[in-house]
PDB file of C-alpha atoms in Angstrom:
ATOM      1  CA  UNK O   1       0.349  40.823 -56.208  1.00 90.00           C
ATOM      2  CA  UNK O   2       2.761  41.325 -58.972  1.00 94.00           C
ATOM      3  CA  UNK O   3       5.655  39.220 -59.889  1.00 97.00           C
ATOM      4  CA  UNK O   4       7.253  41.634 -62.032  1.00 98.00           C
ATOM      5  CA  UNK O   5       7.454  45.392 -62.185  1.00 98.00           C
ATOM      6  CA  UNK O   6       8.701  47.217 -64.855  1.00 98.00           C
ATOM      7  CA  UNK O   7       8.936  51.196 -64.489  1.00 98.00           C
ATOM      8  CA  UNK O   8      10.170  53.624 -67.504  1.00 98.00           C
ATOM      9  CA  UNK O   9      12.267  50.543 -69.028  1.00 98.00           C
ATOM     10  CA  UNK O  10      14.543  51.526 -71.700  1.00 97.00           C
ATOM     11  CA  UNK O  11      16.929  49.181 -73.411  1.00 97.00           C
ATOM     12  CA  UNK O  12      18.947  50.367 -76.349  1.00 96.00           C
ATOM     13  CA  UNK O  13      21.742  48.421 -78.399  1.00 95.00           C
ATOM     14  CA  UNK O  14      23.892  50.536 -80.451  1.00 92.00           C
ATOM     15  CA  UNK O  15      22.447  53.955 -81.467  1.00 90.00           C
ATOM     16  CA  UNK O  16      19.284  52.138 -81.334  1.00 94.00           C
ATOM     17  CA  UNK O  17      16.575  52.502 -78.485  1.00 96.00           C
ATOM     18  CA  UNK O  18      13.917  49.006 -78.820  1.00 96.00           C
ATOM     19  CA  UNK O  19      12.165  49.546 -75.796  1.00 97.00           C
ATOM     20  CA  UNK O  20      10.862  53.070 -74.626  1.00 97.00           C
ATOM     21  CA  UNK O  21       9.948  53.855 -71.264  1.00 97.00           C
ATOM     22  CA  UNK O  22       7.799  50.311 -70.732  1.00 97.00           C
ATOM     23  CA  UNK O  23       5.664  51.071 -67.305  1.00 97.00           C
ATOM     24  CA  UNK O  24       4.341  47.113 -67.342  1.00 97.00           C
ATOM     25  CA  UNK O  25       3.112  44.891 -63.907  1.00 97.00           C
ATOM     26  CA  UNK O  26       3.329  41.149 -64.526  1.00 98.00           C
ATOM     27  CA  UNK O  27       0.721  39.611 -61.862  1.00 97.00           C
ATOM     28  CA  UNK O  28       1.811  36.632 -59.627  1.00 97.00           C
ATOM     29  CA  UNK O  29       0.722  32.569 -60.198  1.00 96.00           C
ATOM     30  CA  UNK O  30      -0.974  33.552 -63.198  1.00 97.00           C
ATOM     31  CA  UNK O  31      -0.085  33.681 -67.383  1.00 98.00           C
ATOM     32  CA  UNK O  32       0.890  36.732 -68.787  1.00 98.00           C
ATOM     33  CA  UNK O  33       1.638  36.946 -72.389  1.00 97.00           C
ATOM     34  CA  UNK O  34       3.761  39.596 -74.656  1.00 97.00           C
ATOM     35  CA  UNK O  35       2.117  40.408 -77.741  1.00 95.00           C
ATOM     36  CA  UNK O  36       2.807  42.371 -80.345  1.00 93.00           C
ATOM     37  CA  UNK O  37       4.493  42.725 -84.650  1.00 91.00           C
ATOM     38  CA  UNK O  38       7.934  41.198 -85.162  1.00 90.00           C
ATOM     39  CA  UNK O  39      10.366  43.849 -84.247  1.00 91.00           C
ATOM     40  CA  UNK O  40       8.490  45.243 -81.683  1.00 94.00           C
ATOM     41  CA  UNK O  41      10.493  44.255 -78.839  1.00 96.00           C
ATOM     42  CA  UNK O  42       8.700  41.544 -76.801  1.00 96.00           C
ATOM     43  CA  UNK O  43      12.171  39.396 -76.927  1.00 96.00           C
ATOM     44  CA  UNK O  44      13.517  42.097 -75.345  1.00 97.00           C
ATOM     45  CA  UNK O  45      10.922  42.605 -72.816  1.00 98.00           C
ATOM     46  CA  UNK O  46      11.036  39.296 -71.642  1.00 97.00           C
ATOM     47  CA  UNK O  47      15.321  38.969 -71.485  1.00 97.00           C
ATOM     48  CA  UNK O  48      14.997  42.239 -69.304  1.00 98.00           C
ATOM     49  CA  UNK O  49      13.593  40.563 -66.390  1.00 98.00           C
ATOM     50  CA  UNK O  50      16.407  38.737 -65.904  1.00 97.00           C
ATOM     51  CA  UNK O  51      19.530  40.803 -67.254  1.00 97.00           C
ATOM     52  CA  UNK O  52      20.001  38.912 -70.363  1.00 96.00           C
ATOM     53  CA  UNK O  53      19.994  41.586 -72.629  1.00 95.00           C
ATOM     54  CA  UNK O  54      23.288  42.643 -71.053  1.00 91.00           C
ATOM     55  CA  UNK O  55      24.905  39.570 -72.799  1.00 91.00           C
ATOM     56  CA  UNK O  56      24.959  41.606 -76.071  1.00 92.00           C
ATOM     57  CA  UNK O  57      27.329  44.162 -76.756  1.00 90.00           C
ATOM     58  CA  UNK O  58      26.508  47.897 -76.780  1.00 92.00           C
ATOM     59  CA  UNK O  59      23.046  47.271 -74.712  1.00 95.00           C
ATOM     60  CA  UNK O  60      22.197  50.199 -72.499  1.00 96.00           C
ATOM     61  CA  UNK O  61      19.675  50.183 -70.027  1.00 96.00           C
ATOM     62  CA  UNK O  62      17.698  52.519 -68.401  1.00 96.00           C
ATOM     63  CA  UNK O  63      14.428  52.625 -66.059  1.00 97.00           C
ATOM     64  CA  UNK O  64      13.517  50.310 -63.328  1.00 97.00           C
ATOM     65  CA  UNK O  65      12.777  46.468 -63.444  1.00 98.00           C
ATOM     66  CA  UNK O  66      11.481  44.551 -59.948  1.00 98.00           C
ATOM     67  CA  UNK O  67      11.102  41.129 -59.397  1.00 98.00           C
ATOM     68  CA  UNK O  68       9.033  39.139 -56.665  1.00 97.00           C
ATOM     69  CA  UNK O  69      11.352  36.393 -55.585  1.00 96.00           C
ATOM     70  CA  UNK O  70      11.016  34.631 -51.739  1.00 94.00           C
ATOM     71  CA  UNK O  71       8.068  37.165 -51.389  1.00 95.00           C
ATOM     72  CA  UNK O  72      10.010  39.959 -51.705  1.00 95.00           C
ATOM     73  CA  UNK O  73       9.916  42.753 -54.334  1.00 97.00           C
ATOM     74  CA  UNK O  74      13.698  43.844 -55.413  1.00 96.00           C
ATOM     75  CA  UNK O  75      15.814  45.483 -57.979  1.00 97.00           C
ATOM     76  CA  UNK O  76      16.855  42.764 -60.541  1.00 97.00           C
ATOM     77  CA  UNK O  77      20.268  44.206 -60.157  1.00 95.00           C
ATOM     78  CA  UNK O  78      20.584  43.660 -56.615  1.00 95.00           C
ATOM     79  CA  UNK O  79      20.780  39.404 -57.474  1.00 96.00           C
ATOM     80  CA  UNK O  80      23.946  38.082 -58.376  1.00 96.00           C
ATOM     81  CA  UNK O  81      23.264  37.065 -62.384  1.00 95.00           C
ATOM     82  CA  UNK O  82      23.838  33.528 -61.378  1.00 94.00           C
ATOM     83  CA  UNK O  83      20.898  33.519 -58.430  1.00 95.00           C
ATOM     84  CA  UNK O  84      18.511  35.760 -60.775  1.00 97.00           C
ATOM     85  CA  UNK O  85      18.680  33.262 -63.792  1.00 96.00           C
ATOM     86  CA  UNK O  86      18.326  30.302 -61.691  1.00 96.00           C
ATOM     87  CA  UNK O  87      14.971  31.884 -59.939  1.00 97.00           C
ATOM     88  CA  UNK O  88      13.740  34.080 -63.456  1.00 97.00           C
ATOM     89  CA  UNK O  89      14.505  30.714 -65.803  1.00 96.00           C
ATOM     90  CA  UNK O  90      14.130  31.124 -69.478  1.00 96.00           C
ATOM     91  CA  UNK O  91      13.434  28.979 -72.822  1.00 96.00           C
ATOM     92  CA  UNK O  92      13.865  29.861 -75.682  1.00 93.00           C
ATOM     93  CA  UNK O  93      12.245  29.675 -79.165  1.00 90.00           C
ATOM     94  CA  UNK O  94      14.380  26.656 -80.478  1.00 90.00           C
ATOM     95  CA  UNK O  95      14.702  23.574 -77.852  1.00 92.00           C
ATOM     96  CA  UNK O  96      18.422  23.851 -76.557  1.00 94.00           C
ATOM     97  CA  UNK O  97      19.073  20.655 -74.979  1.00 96.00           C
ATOM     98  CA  UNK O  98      22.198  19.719 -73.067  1.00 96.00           C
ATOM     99  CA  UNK O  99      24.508  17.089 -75.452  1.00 97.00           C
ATOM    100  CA  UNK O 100      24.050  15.348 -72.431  1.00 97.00           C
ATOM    101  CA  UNK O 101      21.770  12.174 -71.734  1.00 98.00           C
ATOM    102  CA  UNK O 102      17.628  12.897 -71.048  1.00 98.00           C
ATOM    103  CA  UNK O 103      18.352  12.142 -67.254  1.00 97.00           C
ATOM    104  CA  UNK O 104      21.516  14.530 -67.188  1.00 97.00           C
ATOM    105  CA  UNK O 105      19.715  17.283 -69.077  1.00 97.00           C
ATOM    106  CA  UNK O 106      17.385  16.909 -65.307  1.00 97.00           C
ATOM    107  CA  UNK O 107      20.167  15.784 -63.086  1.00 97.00           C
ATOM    108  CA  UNK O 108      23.446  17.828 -63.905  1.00 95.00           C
ATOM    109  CA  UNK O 109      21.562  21.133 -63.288  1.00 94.00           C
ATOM    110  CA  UNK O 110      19.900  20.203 -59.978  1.00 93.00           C
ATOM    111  CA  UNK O 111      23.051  18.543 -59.277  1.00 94.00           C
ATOM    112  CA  UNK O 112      24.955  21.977 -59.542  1.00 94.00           C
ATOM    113  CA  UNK O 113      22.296  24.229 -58.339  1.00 93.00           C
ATOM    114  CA  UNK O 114      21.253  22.173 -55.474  1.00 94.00           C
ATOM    115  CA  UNK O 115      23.821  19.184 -54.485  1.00 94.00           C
ATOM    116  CA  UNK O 116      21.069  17.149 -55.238  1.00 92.00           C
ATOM    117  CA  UNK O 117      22.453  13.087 -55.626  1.00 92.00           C
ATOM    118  CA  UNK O 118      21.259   9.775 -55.960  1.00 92.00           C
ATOM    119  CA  UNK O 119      17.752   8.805 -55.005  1.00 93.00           C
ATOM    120  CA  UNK O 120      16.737  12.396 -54.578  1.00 95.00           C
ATOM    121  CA  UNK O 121      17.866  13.739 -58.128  1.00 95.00           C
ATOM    122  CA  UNK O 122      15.642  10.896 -59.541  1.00 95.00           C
ATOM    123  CA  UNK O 123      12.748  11.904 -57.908  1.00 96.00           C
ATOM    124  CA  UNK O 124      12.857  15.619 -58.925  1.00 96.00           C
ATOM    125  CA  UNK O 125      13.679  14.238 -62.213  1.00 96.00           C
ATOM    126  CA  UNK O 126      10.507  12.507 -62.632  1.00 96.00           C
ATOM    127  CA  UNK O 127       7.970  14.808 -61.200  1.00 95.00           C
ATOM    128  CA  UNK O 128       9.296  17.559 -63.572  1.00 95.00           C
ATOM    129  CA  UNK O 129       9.088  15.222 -66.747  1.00 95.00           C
ATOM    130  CA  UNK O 130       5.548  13.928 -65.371  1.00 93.00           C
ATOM    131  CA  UNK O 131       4.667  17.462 -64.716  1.00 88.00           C
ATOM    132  CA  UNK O 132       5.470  18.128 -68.454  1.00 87.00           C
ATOM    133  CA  UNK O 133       3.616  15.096 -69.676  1.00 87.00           C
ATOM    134  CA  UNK O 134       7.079  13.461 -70.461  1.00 94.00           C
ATOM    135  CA  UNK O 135       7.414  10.827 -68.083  1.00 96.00           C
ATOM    136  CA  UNK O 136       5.438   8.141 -69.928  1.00 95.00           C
ATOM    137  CA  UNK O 137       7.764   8.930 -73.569  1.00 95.00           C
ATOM    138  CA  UNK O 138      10.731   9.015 -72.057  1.00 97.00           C
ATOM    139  CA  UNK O 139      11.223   6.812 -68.954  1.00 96.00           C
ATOM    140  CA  UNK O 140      12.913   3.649 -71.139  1.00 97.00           C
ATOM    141  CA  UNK O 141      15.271   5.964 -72.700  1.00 96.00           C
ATOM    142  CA  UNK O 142      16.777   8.099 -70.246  1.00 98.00           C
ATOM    143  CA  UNK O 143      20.277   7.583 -71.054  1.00 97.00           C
ATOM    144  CA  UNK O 144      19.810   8.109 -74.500  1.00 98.00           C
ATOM    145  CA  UNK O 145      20.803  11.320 -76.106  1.00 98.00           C
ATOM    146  CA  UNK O 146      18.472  14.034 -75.858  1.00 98.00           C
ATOM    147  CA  UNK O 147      19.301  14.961 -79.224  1.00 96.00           C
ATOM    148  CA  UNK O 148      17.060  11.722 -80.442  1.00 97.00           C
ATOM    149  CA  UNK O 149      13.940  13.198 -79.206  1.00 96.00           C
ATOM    150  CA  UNK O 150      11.536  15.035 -81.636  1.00 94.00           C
ATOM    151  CA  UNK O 151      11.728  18.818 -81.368  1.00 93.00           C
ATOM    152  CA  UNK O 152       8.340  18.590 -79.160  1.00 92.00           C
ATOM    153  CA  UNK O 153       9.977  16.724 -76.758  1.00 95.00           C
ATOM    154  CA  UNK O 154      13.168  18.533 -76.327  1.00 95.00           C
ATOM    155  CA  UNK O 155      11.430  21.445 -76.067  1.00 94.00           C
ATOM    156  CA  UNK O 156       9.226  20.227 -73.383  1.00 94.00           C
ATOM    157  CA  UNK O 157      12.710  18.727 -71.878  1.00 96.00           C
ATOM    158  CA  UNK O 158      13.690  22.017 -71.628  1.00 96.00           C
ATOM    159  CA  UNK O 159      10.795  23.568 -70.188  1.00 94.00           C
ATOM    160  CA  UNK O 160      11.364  20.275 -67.684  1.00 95.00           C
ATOM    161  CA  UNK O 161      15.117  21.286 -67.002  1.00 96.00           C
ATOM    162  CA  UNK O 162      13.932  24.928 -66.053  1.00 96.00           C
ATOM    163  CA  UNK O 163      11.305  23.473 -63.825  1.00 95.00           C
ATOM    164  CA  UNK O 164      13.955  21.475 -61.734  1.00 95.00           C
ATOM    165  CA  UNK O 165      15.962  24.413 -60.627  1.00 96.00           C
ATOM    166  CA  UNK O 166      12.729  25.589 -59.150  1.00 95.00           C
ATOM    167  CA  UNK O 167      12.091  28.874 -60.467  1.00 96.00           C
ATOM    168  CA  UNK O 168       9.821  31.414 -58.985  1.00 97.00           C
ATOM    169  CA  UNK O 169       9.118  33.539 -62.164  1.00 98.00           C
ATOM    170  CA  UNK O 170       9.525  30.995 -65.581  1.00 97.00           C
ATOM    171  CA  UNK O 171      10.108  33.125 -69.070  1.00 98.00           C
ATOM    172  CA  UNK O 172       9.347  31.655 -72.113  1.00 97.00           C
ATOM    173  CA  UNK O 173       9.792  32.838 -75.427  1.00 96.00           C
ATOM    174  CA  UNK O 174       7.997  32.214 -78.102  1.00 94.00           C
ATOM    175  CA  UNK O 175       8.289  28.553 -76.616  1.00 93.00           C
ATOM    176  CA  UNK O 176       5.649  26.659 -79.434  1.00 91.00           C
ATOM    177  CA  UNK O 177       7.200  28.415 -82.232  1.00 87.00           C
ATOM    178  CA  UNK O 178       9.158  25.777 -84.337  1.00 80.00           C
ATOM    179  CA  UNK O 179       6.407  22.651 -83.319  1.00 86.00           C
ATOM    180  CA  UNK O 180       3.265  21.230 -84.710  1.00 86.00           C
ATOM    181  CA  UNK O 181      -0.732  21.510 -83.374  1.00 89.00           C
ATOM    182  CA  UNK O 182       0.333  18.249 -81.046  1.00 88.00           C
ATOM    183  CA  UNK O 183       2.976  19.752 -79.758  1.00 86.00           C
ATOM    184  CA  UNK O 184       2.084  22.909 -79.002  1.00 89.00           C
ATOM    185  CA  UNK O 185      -0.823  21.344 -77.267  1.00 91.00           C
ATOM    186  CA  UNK O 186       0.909  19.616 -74.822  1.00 90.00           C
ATOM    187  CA  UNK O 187       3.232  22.689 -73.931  1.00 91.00           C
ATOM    188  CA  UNK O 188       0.189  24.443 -73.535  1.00 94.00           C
ATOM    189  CA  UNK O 189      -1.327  22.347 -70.954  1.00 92.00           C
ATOM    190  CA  UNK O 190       2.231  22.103 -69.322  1.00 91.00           C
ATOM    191  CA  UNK O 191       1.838  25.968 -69.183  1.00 94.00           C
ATOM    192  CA  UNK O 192      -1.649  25.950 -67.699  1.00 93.00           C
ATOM    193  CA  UNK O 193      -0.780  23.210 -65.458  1.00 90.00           C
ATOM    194  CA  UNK O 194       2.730  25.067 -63.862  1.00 91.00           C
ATOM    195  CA  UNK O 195       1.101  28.739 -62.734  1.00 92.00           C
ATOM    196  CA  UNK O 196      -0.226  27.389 -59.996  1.00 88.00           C
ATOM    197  CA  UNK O 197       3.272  27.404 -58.444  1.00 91.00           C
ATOM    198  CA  UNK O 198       5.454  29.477 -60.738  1.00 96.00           C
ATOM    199  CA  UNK O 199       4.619  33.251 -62.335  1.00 97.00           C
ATOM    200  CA  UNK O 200       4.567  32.654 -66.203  1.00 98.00           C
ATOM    201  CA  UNK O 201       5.391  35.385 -68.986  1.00 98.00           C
ATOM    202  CA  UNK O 202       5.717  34.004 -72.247  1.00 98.00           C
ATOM    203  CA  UNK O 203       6.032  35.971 -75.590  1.00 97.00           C
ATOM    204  CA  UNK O 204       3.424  34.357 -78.171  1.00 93.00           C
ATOM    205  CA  UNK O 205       2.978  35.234 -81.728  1.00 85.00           C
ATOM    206  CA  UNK O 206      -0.576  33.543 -81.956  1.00 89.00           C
ATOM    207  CA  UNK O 207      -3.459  35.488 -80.429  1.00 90.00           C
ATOM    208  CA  UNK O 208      -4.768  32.423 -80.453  1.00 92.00           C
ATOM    209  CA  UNK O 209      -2.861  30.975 -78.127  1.00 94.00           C
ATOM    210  CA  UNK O 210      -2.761  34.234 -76.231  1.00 94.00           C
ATOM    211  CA  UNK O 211      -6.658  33.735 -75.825  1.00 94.00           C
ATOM    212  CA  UNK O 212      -6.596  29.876 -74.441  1.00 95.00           C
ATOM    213  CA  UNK O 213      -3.720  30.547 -71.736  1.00 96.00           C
ATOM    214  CA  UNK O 214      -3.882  34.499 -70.841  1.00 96.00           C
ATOM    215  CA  UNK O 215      -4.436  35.349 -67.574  1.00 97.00           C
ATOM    216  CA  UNK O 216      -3.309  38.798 -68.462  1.00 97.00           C
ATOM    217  CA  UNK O 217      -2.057  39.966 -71.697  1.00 96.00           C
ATOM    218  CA  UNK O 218       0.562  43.266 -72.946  1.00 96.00           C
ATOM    219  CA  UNK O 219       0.258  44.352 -76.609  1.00 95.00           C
ATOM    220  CA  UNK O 220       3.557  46.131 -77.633  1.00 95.00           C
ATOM    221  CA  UNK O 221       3.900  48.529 -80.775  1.00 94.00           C
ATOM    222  CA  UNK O 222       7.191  49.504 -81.999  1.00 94.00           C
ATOM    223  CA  UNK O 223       8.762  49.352 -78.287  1.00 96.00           C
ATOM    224  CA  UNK O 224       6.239  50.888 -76.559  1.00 96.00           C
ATOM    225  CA  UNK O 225       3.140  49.168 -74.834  1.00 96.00           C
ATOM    226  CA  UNK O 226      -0.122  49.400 -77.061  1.00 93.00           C
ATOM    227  CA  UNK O 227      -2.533  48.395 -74.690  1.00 93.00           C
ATOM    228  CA  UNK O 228      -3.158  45.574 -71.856  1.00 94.00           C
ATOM    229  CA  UNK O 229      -6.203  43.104 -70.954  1.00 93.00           C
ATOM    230  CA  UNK O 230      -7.000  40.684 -68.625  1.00 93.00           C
ATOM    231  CA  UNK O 231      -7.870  37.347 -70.218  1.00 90.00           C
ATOM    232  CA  UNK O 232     -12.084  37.878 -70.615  1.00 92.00           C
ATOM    233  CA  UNK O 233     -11.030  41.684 -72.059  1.00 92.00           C
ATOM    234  CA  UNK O 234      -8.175  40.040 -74.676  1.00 91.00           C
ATOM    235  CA  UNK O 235     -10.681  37.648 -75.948  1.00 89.00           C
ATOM    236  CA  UNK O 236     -13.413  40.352 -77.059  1.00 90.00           C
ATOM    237  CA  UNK O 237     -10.514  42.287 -78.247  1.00 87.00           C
ATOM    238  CA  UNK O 238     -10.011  39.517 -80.565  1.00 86.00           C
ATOM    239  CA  UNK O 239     -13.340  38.682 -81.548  1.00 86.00           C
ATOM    240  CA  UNK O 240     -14.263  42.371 -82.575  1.00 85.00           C
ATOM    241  CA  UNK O 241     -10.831  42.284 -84.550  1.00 81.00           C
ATOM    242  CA  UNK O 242      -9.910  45.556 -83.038  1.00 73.00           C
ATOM    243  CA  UNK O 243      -6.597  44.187 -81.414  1.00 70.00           C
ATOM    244  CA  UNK O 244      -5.657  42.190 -85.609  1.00 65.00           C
ATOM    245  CA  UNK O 245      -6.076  45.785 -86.972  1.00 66.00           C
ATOM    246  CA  UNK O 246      -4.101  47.639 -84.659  1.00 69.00           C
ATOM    247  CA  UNK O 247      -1.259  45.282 -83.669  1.00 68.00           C
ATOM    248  CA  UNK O 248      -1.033  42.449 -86.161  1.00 69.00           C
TER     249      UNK O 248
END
């Protein structure tokens, strides 16, 4: 089963067309990563699934994008933007926290989304900060801003923040960029740990990193998709230093 369909995808700002025609099938409860040169569009890939792209001006798009949300497979544009990005969450390369408090970066949004109050809010709270390893660093200073945590942290914050508005597809891009080994390795493992209940595709500009978490990998070349693998068939890719030549 797919969680994402993608089906002669265009998107163009300005006189300029970045993706062309992208046929692409995202599978279900597993890791798919975007790989690919700067500039070749993965960004763009990834803000397509849920209508971001149309924040900028002069974007045009074309083709067909379908997303698998409450078991169904619809036309992204038949969610209200609101719904889709709530159900397709996103983070982004740089950690965006709220200038709120660690607990109202968690609270505040499953307050809104949900109604959620009191003695439930904290509980949501904590199983998405233990889910991202957080719990333990953070659980003394919750009311402290979440600006005082170290960019590892309020990136995984953010990760935690998409997590509580209980997302059925979870977009990440680029989400290791800006940290260190340790950090990265803990998003990682946050990343292996969530695909058991949420479809992951994250852009990555490591192949590294593509190897330890792919379930399924898309190579992209100047807007257009290079090739695809599974996880076993990106790894020998890798090794034989086929994939470097062509698409690094």
């Amino acid at each position: 089963m797919n969680c994402v369909k993608m089906s002669g995808l265009c998107v163009s700002f300005g006189n300029r067309e970045i993706l062309h025609s992208i046929d692409a099938e995202f599978p279900a409860k597993k890791v798919s990563v975007v790989l690919g040169r700067s500039g070749c569009g993965k960004s763009t890939l990834l803000r397509s699934v849920n209508r971001l792209n149309e924040c900028f001006d002069g974007c045009k798009v074309s083709g067909n994008v379908q997303i698998l949300l409450g078991g169904i497979m619809s036309d992204v544009s038949k969610y209200p933007l609101p719904e889709l990005r709530r159900r397709a969450g996103m983070v982004f390369q740089s950690p965006n926290p709220l200038p709120l408090s660690v607990r109202k970066n968690i609270t505040l949004p499953s307050e809104l989304a949900f109604g959620l109050k009191g003695r439930e809010s904290d509980e949501l709270m904590r199983e998405v900060l233990e889910l991202s390893g957080l719990w333990e660093e953070v659980k003394d200073r919750l009311d402290a801003p979440a600006a005082s945590l170290s960019g590892g942290q309020q990136q995984r914050l953010c990760i935690s923040r998409a997590l509580a508005l209980r997302p059925e597809v979870l977009l990440l891009d680029e989400p290791t960029a800006s940290l260190d080994s340790s950090a990265s390795g803990k998003i990682e493992e946050m990343i292996s740990a969530v695909k058991e209940n949420v479809s992951v595709i994250m852009v990555s500009h490591s192949l590294q990193q593509a190897v330890r978490l792919a379930d399924y990998a898309v190579v992209l070349e100047d807007g257009k998709v290079l090739c695809d693998f599974d996880g076993d068939g990106l790894a020998r890719a890798v090794d034989d230093g086929s994939l470097i030549r062509r698409a690094f």
